[in-house]
Tab-separated table of N, CA and C in Angstrom:
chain	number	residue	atom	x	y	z
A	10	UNK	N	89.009	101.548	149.464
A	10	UNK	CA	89.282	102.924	149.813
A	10	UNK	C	88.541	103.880	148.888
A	11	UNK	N	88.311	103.826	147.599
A	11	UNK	CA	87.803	104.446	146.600
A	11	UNK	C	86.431	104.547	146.930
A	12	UNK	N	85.773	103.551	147.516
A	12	UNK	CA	84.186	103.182	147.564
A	12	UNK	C	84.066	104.327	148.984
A	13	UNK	N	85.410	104.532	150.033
A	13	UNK	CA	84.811	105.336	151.414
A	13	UNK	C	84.945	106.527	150.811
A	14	UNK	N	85.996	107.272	149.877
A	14	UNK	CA	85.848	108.188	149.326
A	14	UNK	C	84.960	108.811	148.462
A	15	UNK	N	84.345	108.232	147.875
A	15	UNK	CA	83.209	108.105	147.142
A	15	UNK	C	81.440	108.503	148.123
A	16	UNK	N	81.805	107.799	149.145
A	16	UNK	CA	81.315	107.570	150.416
A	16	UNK	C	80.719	109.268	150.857
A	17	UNK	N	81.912	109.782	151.204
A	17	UNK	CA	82.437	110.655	151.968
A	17	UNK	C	82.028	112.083	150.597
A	18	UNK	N	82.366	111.696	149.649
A	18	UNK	CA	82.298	112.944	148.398
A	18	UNK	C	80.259	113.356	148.392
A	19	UNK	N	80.149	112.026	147.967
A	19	UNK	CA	78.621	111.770	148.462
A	19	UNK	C	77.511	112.826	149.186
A	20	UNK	N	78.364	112.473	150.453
A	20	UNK	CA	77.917	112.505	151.335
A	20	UNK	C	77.984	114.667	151.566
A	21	UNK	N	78.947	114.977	151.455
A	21	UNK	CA	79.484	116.433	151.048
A	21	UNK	C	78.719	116.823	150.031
A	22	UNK	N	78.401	116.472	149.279
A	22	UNK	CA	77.431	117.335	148.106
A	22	UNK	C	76.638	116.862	148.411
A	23	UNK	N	75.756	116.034	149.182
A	23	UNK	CA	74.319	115.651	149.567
A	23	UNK	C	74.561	116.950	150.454
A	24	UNK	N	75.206	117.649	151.726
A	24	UNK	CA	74.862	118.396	152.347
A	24	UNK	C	74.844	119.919	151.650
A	25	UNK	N	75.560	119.997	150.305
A	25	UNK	CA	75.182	121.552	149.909
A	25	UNK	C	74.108	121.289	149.036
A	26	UNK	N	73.510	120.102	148.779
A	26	UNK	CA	72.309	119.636	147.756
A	26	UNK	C	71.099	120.211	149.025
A	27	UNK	N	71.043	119.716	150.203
A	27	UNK	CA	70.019	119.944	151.296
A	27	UNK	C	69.938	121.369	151.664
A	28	UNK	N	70.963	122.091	151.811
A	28	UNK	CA	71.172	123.265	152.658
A	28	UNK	C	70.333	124.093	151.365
A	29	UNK	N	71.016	124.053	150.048
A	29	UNK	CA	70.400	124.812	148.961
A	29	UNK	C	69.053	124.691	148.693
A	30	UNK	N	68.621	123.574	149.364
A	30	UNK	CA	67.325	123.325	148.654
A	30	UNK	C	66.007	123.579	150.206
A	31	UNK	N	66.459	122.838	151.088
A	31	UNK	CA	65.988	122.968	152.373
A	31	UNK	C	66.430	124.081	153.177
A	32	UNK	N	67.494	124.722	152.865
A	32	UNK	CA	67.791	125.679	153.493
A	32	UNK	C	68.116	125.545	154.983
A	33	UNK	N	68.729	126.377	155.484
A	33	UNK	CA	69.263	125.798	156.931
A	33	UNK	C	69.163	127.034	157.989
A	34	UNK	N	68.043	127.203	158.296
A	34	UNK	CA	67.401	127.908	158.913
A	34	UNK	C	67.535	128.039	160.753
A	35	UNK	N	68.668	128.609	161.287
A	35	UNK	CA	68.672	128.109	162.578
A	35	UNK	C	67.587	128.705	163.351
A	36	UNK	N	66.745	129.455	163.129
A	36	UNK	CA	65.670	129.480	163.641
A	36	UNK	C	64.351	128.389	164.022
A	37	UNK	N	64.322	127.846	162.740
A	37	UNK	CA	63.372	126.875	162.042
A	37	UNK	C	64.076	125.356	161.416
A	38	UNK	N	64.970	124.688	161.977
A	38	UNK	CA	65.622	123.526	161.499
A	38	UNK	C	64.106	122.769	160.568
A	39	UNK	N	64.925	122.033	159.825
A	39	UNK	CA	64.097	121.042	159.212
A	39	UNK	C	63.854	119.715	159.934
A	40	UNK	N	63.426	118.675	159.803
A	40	UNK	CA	63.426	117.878	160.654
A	40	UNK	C	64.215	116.554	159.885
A	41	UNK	N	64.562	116.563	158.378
A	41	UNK	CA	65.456	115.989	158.015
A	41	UNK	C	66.733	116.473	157.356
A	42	UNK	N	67.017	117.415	157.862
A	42	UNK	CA	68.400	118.330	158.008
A	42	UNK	C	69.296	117.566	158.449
A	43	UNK	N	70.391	116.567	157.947
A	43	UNK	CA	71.566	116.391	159.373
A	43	UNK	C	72.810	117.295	158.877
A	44	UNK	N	74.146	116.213	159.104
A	44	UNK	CA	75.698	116.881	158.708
A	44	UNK	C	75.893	115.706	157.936
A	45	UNK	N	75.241	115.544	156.499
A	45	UNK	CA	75.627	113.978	156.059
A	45	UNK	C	76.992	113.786	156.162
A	46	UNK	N	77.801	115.024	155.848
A	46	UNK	CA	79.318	114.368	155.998
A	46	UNK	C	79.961	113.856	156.991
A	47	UNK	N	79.278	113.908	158.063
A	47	UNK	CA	79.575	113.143	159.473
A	47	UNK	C	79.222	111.495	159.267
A	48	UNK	N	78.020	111.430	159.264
A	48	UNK	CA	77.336	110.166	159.090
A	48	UNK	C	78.268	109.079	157.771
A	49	UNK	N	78.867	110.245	156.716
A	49	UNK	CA	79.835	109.459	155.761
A	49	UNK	C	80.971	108.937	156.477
A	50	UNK	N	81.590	109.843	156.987
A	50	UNK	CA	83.169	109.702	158.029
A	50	UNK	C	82.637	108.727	158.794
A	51	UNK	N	81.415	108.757	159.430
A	51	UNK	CA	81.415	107.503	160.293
A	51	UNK	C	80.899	106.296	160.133
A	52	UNK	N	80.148	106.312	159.088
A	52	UNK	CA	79.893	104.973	158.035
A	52	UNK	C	81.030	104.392	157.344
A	53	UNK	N	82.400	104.815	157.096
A	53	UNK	CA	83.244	104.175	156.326
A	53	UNK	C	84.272	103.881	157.643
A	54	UNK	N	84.284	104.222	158.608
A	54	UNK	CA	85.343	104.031	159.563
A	54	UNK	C	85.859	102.754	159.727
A	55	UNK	N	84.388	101.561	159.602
A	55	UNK	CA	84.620	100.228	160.185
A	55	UNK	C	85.897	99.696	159.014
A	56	UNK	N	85.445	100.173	158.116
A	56	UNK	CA	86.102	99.339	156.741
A	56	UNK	C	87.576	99.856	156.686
A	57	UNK	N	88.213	100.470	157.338
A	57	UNK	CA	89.694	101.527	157.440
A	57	UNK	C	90.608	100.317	158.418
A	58	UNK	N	91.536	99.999	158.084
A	58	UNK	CA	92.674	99.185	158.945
A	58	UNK	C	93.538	100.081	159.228
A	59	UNK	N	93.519	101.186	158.521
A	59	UNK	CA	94.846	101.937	158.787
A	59	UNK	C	94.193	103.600	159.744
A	60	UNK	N	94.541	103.838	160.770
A	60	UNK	CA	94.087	105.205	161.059
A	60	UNK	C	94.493	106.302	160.446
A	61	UNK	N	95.937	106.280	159.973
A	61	UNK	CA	96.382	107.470	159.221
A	61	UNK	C	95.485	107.903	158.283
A	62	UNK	N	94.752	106.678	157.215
A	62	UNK	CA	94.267	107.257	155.836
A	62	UNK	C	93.475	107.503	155.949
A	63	UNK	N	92.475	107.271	157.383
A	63	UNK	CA	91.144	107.565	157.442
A	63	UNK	C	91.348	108.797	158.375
A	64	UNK	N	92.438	109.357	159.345
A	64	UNK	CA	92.458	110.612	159.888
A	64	UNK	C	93.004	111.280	158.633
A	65	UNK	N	93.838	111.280	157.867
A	65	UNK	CA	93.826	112.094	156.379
A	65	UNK	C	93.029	112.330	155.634
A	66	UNK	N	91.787	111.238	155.680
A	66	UNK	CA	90.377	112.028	154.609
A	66	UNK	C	90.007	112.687	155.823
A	67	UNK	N	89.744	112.536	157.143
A	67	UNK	CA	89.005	113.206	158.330
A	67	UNK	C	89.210	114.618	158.438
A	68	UNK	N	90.397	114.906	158.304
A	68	UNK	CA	91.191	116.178	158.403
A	68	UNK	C	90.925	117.034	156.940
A	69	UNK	N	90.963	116.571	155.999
A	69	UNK	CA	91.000	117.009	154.922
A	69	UNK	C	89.421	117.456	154.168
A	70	UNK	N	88.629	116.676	154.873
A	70	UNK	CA	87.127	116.835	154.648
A	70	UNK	C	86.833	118.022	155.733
A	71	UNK	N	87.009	117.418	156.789
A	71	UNK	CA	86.992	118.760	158.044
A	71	UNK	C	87.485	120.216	157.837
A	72	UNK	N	88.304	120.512	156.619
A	72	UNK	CA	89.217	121.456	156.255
A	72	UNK	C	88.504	122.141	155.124
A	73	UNK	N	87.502	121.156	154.662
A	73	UNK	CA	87.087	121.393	153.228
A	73	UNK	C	85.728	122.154	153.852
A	74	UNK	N	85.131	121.289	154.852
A	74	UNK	CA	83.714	121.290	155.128
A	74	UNK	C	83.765	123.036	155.715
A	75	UNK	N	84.981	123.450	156.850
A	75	UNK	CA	85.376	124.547	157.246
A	75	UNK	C	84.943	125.781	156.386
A	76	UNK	N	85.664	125.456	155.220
A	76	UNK	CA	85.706	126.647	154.206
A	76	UNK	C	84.399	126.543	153.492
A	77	UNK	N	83.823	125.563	152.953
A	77	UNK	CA	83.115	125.390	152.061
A	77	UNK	C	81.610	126.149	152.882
A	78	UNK	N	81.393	125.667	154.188
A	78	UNK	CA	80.099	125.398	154.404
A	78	UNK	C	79.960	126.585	155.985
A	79	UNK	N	81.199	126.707	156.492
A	79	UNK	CA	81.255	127.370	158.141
A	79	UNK	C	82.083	128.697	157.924
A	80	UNK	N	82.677	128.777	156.802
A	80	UNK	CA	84.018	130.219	156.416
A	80	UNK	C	84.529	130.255	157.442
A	81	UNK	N	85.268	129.302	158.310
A	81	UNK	CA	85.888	129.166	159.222
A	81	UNK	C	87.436	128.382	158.789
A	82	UNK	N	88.436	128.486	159.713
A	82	UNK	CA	89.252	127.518	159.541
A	82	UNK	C	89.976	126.834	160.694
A	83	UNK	N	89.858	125.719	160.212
A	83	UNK	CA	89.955	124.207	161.740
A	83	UNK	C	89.186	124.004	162.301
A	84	UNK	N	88.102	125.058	162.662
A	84	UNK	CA	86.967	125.205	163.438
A	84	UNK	C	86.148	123.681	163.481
A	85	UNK	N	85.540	123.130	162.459
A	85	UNK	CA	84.917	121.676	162.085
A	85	UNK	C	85.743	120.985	161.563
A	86	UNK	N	86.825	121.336	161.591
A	86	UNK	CA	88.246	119.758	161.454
A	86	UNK	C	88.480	119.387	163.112
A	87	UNK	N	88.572	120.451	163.908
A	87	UNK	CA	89.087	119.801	165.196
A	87	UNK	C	87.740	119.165	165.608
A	88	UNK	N	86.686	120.095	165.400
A	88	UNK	CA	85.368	118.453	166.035
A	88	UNK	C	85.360	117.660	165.165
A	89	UNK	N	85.999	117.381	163.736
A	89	UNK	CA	85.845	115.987	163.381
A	89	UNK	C	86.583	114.940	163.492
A	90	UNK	N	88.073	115.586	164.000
A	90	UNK	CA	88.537	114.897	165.285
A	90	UNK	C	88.596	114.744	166.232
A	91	UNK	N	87.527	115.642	167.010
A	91	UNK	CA	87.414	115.480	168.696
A	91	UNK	C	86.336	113.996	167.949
A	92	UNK	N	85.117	114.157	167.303
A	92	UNK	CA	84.229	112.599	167.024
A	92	UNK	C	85.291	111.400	166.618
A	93	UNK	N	86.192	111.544	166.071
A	93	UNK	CA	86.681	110.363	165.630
A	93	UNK	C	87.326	109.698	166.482
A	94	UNK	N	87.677	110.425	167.537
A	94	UNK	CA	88.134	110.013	169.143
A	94	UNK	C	87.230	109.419	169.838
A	95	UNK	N	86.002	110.274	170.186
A	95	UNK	CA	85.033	109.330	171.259
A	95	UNK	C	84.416	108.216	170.049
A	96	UNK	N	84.672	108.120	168.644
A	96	UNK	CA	84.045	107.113	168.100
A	96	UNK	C	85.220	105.813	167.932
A	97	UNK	N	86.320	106.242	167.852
A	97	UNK	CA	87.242	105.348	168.059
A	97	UNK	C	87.289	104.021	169.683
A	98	UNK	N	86.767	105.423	170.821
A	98	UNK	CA	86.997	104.810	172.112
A	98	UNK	C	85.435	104.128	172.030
A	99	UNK	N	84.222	104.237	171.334
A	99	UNK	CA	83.402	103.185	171.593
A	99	UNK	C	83.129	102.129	170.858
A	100	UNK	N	83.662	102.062	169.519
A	100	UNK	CA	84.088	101.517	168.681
A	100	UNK	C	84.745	99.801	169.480
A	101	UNK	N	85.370	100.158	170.136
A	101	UNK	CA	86.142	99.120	170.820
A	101	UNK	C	85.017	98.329	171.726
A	102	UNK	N	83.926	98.900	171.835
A	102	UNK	CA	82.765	98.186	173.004
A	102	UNK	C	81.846	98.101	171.963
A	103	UNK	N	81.541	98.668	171.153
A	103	UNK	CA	79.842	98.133	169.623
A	103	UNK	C	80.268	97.696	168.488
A	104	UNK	N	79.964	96.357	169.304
A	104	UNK	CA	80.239	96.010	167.488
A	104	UNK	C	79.467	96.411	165.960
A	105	UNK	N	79.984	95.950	164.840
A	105	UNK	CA	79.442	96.660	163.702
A	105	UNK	C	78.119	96.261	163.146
A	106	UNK	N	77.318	97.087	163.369
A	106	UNK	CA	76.072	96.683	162.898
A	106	UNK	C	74.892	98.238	162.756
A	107	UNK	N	73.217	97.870	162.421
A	107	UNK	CA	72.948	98.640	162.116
A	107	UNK	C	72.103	99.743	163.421
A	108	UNK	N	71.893	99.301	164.605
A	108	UNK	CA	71.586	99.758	165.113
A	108	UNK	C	73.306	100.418	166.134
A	109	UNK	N	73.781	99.727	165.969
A	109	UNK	CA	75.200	100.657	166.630
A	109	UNK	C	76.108	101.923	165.748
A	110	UNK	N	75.673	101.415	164.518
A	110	UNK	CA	75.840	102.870	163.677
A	110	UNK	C	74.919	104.171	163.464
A	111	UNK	N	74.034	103.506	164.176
A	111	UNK	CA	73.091	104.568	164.197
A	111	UNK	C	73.356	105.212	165.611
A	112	UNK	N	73.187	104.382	166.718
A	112	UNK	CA	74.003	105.160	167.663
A	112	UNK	C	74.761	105.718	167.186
A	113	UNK	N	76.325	105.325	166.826
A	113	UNK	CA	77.696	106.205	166.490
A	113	UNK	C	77.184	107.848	165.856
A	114	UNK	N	76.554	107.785	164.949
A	114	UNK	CA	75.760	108.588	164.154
A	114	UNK	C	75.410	110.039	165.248
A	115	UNK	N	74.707	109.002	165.543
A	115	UNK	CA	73.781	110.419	166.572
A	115	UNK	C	74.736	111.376	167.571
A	116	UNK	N	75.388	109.760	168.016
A	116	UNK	CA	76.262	110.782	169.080
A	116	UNK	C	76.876	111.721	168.543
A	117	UNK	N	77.824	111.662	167.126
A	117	UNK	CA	78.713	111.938	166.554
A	117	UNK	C	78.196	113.639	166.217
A	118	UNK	N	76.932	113.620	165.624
A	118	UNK	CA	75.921	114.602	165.158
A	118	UNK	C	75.848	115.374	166.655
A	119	UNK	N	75.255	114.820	167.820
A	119	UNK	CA	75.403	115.291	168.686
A	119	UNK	C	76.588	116.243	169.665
A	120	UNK	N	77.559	115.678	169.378
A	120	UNK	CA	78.634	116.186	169.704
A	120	UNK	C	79.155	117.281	168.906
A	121	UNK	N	78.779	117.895	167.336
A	121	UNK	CA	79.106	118.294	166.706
A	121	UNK	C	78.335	119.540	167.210
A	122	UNK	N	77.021	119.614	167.077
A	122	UNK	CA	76.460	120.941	167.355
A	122	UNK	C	76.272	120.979	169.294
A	123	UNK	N	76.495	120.091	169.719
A	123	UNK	CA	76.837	120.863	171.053
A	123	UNK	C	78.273	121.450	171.071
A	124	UNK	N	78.910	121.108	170.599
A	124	UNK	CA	80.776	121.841	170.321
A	124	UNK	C	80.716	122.782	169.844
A	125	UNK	N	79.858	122.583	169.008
A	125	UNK	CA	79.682	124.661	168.300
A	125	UNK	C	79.081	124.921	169.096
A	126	UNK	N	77.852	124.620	169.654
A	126	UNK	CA	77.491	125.417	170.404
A	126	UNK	C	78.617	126.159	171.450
A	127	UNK	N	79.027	125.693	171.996
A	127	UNK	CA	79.508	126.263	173.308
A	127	UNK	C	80.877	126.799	173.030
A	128	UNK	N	81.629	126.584	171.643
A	128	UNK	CA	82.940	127.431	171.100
A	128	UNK	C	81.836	128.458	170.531
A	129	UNK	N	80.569	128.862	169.725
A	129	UNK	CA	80.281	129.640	169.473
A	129	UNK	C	80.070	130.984	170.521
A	130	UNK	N	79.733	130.172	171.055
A	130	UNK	CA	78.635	130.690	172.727
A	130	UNK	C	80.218	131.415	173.646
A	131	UNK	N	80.989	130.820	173.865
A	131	UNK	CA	82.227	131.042	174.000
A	131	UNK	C	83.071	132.677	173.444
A	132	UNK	N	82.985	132.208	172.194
A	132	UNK	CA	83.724	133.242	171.425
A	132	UNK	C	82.469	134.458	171.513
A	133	UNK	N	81.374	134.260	171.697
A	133	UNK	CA	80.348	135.067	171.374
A	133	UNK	C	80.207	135.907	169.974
A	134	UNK	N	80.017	134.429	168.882
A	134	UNK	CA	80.429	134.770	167.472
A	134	UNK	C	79.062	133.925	166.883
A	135	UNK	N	77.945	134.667	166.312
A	135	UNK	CA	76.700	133.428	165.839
A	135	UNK	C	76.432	132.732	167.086
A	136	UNK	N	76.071	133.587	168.408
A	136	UNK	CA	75.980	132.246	169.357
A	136	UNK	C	74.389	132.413	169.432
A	137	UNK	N	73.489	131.296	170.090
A	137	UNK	CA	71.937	131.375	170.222
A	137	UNK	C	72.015	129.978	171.319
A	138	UNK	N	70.677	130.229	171.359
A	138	UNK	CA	70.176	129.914	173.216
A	138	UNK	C	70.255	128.260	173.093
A	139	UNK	N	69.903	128.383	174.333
A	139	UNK	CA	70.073	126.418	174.807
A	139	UNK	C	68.951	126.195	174.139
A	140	UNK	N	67.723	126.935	174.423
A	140	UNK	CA	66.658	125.876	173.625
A	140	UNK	C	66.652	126.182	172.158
A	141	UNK	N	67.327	126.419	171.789
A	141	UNK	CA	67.137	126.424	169.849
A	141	UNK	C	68.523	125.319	169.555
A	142	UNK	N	69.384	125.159	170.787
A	142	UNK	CA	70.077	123.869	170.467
A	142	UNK	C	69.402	122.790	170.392
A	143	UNK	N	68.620	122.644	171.377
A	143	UNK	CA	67.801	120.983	171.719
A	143	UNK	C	67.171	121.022	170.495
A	144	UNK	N	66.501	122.058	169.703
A	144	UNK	CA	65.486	122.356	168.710
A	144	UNK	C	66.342	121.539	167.797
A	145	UNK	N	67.470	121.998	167.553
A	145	UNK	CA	68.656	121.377	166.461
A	145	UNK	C	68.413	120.112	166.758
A	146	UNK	N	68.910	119.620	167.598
A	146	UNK	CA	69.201	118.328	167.986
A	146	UNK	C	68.127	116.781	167.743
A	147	UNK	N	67.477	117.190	168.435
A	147	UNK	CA	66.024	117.001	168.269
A	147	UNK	C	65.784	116.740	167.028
A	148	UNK	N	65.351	117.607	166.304
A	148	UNK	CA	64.999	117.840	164.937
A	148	UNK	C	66.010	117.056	163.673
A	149	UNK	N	67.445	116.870	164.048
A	149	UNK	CA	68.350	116.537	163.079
A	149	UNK	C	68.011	115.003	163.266
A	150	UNK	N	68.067	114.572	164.444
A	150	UNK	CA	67.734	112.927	164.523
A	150	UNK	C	67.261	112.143	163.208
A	151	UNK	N	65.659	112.755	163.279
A	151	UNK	CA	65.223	111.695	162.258
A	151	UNK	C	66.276	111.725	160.888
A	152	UNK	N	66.704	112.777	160.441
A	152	UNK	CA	67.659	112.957	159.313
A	152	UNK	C	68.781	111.891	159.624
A	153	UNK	N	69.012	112.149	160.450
A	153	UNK	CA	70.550	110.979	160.706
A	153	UNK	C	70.037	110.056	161.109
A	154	UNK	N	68.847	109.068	161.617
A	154	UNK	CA	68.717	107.816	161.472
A	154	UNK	C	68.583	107.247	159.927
A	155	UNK	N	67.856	108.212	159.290
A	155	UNK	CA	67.584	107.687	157.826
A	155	UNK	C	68.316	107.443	156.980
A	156	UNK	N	69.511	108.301	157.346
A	156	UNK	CA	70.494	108.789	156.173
A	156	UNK	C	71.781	107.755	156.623
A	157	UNK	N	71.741	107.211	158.208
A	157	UNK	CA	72.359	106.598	158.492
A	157	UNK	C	71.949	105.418	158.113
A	158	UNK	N	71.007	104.586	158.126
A	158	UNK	CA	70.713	103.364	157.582
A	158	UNK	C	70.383	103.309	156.671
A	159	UNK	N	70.215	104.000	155.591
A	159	UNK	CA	70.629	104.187	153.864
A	159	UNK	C	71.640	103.977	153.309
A	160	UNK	N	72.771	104.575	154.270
A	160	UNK	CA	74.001	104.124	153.589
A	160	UNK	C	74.774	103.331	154.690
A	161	UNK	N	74.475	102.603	155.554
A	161	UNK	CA	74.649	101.422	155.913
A	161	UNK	C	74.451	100.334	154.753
A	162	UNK	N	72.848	100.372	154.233
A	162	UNK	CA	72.374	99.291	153.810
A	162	UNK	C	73.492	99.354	152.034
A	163	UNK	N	73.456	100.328	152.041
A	163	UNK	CA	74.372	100.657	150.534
A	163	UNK	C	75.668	100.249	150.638
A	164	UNK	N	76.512	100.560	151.931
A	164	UNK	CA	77.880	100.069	152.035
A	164	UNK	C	78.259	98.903	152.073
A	165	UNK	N	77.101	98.392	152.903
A	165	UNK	CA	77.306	96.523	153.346
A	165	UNK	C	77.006	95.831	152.110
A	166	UNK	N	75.896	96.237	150.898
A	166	UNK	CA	75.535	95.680	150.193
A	166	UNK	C	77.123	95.459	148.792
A	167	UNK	N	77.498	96.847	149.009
A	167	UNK	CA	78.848	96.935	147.812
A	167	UNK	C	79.782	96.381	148.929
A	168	UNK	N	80.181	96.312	149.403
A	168	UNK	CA	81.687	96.023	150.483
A	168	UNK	C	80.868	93.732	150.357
A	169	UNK	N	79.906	93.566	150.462
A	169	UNK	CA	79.418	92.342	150.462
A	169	UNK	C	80.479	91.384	148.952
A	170	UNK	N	79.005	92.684	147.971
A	170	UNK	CA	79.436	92.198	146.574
A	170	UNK	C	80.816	92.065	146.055
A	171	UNK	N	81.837	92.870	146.408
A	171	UNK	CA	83.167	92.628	146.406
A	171	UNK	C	83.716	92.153	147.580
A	172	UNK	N	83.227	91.586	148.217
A	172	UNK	CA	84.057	90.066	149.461
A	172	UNK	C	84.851	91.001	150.226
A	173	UNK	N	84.962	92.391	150.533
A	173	UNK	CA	85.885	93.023	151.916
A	173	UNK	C	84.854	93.126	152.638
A	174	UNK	N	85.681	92.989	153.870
A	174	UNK	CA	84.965	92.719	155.321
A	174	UNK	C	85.373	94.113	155.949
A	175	UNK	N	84.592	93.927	156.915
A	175	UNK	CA	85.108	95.242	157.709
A	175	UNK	C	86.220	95.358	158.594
A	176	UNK	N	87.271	95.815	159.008
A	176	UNK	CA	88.359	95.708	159.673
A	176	UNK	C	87.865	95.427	160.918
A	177	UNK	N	87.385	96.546	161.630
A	177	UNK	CA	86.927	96.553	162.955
A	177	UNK	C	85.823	95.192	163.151
């Protein structure tokens, strides 16, 4: 549990390490820009037996990420539980490995800025056009394949060295 938290902390200051430094330009995305704290939440999922403790960091990171990074509140806790839902329901059909976490990944990423999009677009609060979404989208990929099989290869390698397996 210490190692997904760790995981997950990581993964949260890698994204104000990027934004500060790369800047987050919705005009001009970067092309290795993602939401590492997504890709953390969903890199440690396999290793969780219990849903409570892993919807309690989910919620609590989502709460953090809100304030810290969106000055919003619930706003990116409820999509990081609307993802932990459709990742839960495919979860049950891919098994654990490195090209299915990279799927999970994308979708997960995917689902995140199409949800803002369209609660933004919605509320008509920071909203911008369909094609500067795809631009996002598009563009965040290569970031979340990389960042996703980086810390794949990092998790499996420590979760190895100390003999826990993955639940799922």
């Amino acid at each position: 549990m210490s190692i997904a938290i760790i995981t997950v902390v990581v993964s949260f200051l890698l994204d104000a390490l990027v934004s500060n430094n790369i800047g987050y330009a919705l005009t001009n995305p970067s092309f290795f820009k993602t939401i590492f704290t997504i890709i953390g939440l969903v890199s440690i999922y396999p290793y969780f037996n219990n849903d409570k403790k892993y919807l309690t960091i989910l919620i609590i990171v989502g709460i953090l990420f809100d304030i810290v990074y969106t000055g919003t509140f619930l706003f990116v806790a409820l999509i990081f539980v609307i993802i932990y839902l459709v990742n839960k329901f495919l979860d049950f059909f891919l098994p654990f490995n490195l090209l299915n976490i990279n799927i999970l990944s994308l979708i997960s990423i995917y689902i995140y800025h199409i949800l803002s999009f369209i609660i933004l677009n919605l509320v008509d609060y920071n909203s911008y056009s369909i094609n500067l979404l795809f631009n996002i989208i598009i563009r965040s990929t290569i970031g979340t394949i990389i960042y996703t099989t980086i810390i794949y290869f990092i998790l499996t390698y420590i979760y190895n060295k100390l003999k826990i397996k993955q639940i799922r």
